[in-house]
C-alpha atoms as a PDB file:
ATOM      1  CA  UNK A   1     148.410 -71.120 -90.335  1.00  0.00           C
ATOM      2  CA  UNK A   2     150.540 -70.236 -87.619  1.00  0.00           C
ATOM      3  CA  UNK A   3     150.251 -68.258 -85.090  1.00  0.00           C
ATOM      4  CA  UNK A   4     154.240 -67.480 -84.653  1.00  0.00           C
ATOM      5  CA  UNK A   5     154.267 -63.858 -87.002  1.00  0.00           C
ATOM      6  CA  UNK A   6     155.426 -61.409 -85.563  1.00  0.00           C
ATOM      7  CA  UNK A   7     154.926 -57.314 -86.816  1.00  0.00           C
ATOM      8  CA  UNK A   8     157.702 -55.165 -89.138  1.00  0.00           C
ATOM      9  CA  UNK A   9     155.461 -52.405 -90.279  1.00  0.00           C
ATOM     10  CA  UNK A  10     152.216 -51.109 -90.184  1.00  0.00           C
ATOM     11  CA  UNK A  11     150.634 -48.259 -92.248  1.00  0.00           C
ATOM     12  CA  UNK A  12     147.126 -46.967 -92.905  1.00  0.00           C
ATOM     13  CA  UNK A  13     147.572 -47.652 -97.298  1.00  0.00           C
ATOM     14  CA  UNK A  14     146.462 -51.038 -98.560  1.00  0.00           C
ATOM     15  CA  UNK A  15     148.355 -50.097-101.703  1.00  0.00           C
ATOM     16  CA  UNK A  16     151.963 -49.584 -99.627  1.00  0.00           C
ATOM     17  CA  UNK A  17     150.915 -53.270 -97.671  1.00  0.00           C
ATOM     18  CA  UNK A  18     150.858 -54.823-100.442  1.00  0.00           C
ATOM     19  CA  UNK A  19     154.322 -53.665-102.094  1.00  0.00           C
ATOM     20  CA  UNK A  20     155.951 -54.380 -99.504  1.00  0.00           C
ATOM     21  CA  UNK A  21     154.745 -58.130 -99.135  1.00  0.00           C
ATOM     22  CA  UNK A  22     155.570 -58.802-102.240  1.00  0.00           C
ATOM     23  CA  UNK A  23     159.244 -57.273-102.136  1.00  0.00           C
ATOM     24  CA  UNK A  24     159.634 -59.897 -99.070  1.00  0.00           C
ATOM     25  CA  UNK A  25     158.602 -62.743-101.340  1.00  0.00           C
ATOM     26  CA  UNK A  26     160.614 -61.929-103.787  1.00  0.00           C
ATOM     27  CA  UNK A  27     163.505 -61.374-101.449  1.00  0.00           C
ATOM     28  CA  UNK A  28     162.745 -64.640-100.155  1.00  0.00           C
ATOM     29  CA  UNK A  29     161.386 -63.306 -97.252  1.00  0.00           C
ATOM     30  CA  UNK A  30     157.789 -65.680 -96.199  1.00  0.00           C
ATOM     31  CA  UNK A  31     155.490 -62.749 -95.224  1.00  0.00           C
ATOM     32  CA  UNK A  32     151.313 -61.421 -94.883  1.00  0.00           C
ATOM     33  CA  UNK A  33     149.114 -59.159 -94.599  1.00  0.00           C
ATOM     34  CA  UNK A  34     146.650 -58.555 -91.437  1.00  0.00           C
ATOM     35  CA  UNK A  35     144.666 -56.021 -92.099  1.00  0.00           C
ATOM     36  CA  UNK A  36     142.346 -54.599 -89.737  1.00  0.00           C
ATOM     37  CA  UNK A  37     140.398 -51.679 -91.239  1.00  0.00           C
ATOM     38  CA  UNK A  38     137.140 -51.424 -90.533  1.00  0.00           C
ATOM     39  CA  UNK A  39     135.337 -52.762 -93.945  1.00  0.00           C
ATOM     40  CA  UNK A  40     132.976 -49.524 -93.794  1.00  0.00           C
ATOM     41  CA  UNK A  41     135.238 -47.258 -92.961  1.00  0.00           C
ATOM     42  CA  UNK A  42     138.513 -47.398 -94.622  1.00  0.00           C
ATOM     43  CA  UNK A  43     140.005 -44.211 -92.182  1.00  0.00           C
ATOM     44  CA  UNK A  44     139.694 -46.453 -89.040  1.00  0.00           C
ATOM     45  CA  UNK A  45     142.604 -49.799 -88.986  1.00  0.00           C
ATOM     46  CA  UNK A  46     145.726 -50.508 -90.029  1.00  0.00           C
ATOM     47  CA  UNK A  47     147.224 -52.875 -92.337  1.00  0.00           C
ATOM     48  CA  UNK A  48     150.458 -54.811 -90.152  1.00  0.00           C
ATOM     49  CA  UNK A  49     153.392 -56.782 -92.061  1.00  0.00           C
ATOM     50  CA  UNK A  50     153.987 -60.097 -90.321  1.00  0.00           C
ATOM     51  CA  UNK A  51     156.868 -62.290 -90.585  1.00  0.00           C
ATOM     52  CA  UNK A  52     158.020 -65.595 -89.220  1.00  0.00           C
ATOM     53  CA  UNK A  53     160.054 -63.884 -85.763  1.00  0.00           C
ATOM     54  CA  UNK A  54     163.412 -65.669 -87.446  1.00  0.00           C
ATOM     55  CA  UNK A  55     162.650 -63.294 -90.912  1.00  0.00           C
ATOM     56  CA  UNK A  56     162.200 -59.860 -88.788  1.00  0.00           C
ATOM     57  CA  UNK A  57     166.531 -58.306 -89.091  1.00  0.00           C
ATOM     58  CA  UNK A  58     166.491 -60.302 -93.002  1.00  0.00           C
ATOM     59  CA  UNK A  59     162.692 -58.141 -93.527  1.00  0.00           C
ATOM     60  CA  UNK A  60     163.446 -54.563 -90.999  1.00  0.00           C
ATOM     61  CA  UNK A  61     166.908 -54.150 -93.617  1.00  0.00           C
ATOM     62  CA  UNK A  62     164.533 -54.643 -96.650  1.00  0.00           C
ATOM     63  CA  UNK A  63     162.336 -51.923 -95.340  1.00  0.00           C
ATOM     64  CA  UNK A  64     165.139 -49.275 -94.274  1.00  0.00           C
ATOM     65  CA  UNK A  65     167.224 -50.140 -97.653  1.00  0.00           C
ATOM     66  CA  UNK A  66     164.463 -49.661 -99.597  1.00  0.00           C
ATOM     67  CA  UNK A  67     163.696 -46.255 -97.616  1.00  0.00           C
ATOM     68  CA  UNK A  68     158.994 -47.587 -97.356  1.00  0.00           C
ATOM     69  CA  UNK A  69     157.800 -45.512 -94.496  1.00  0.00           C
END
């Protein structure tokens, strides 16, 4: 995997992260989930959605248009 992914969204909900990732993929925006939550205690850490730098604007527009918060 390339190292030039950029964070466009963060959440503490694995469900929200996966739904957003799938929505981005369905709109031809390659995306990955980086889960930094503690494996024992799910209340610590954050989950990030990452996209390629050239897709940042499209991804942010998708997030805004779909009122994902």
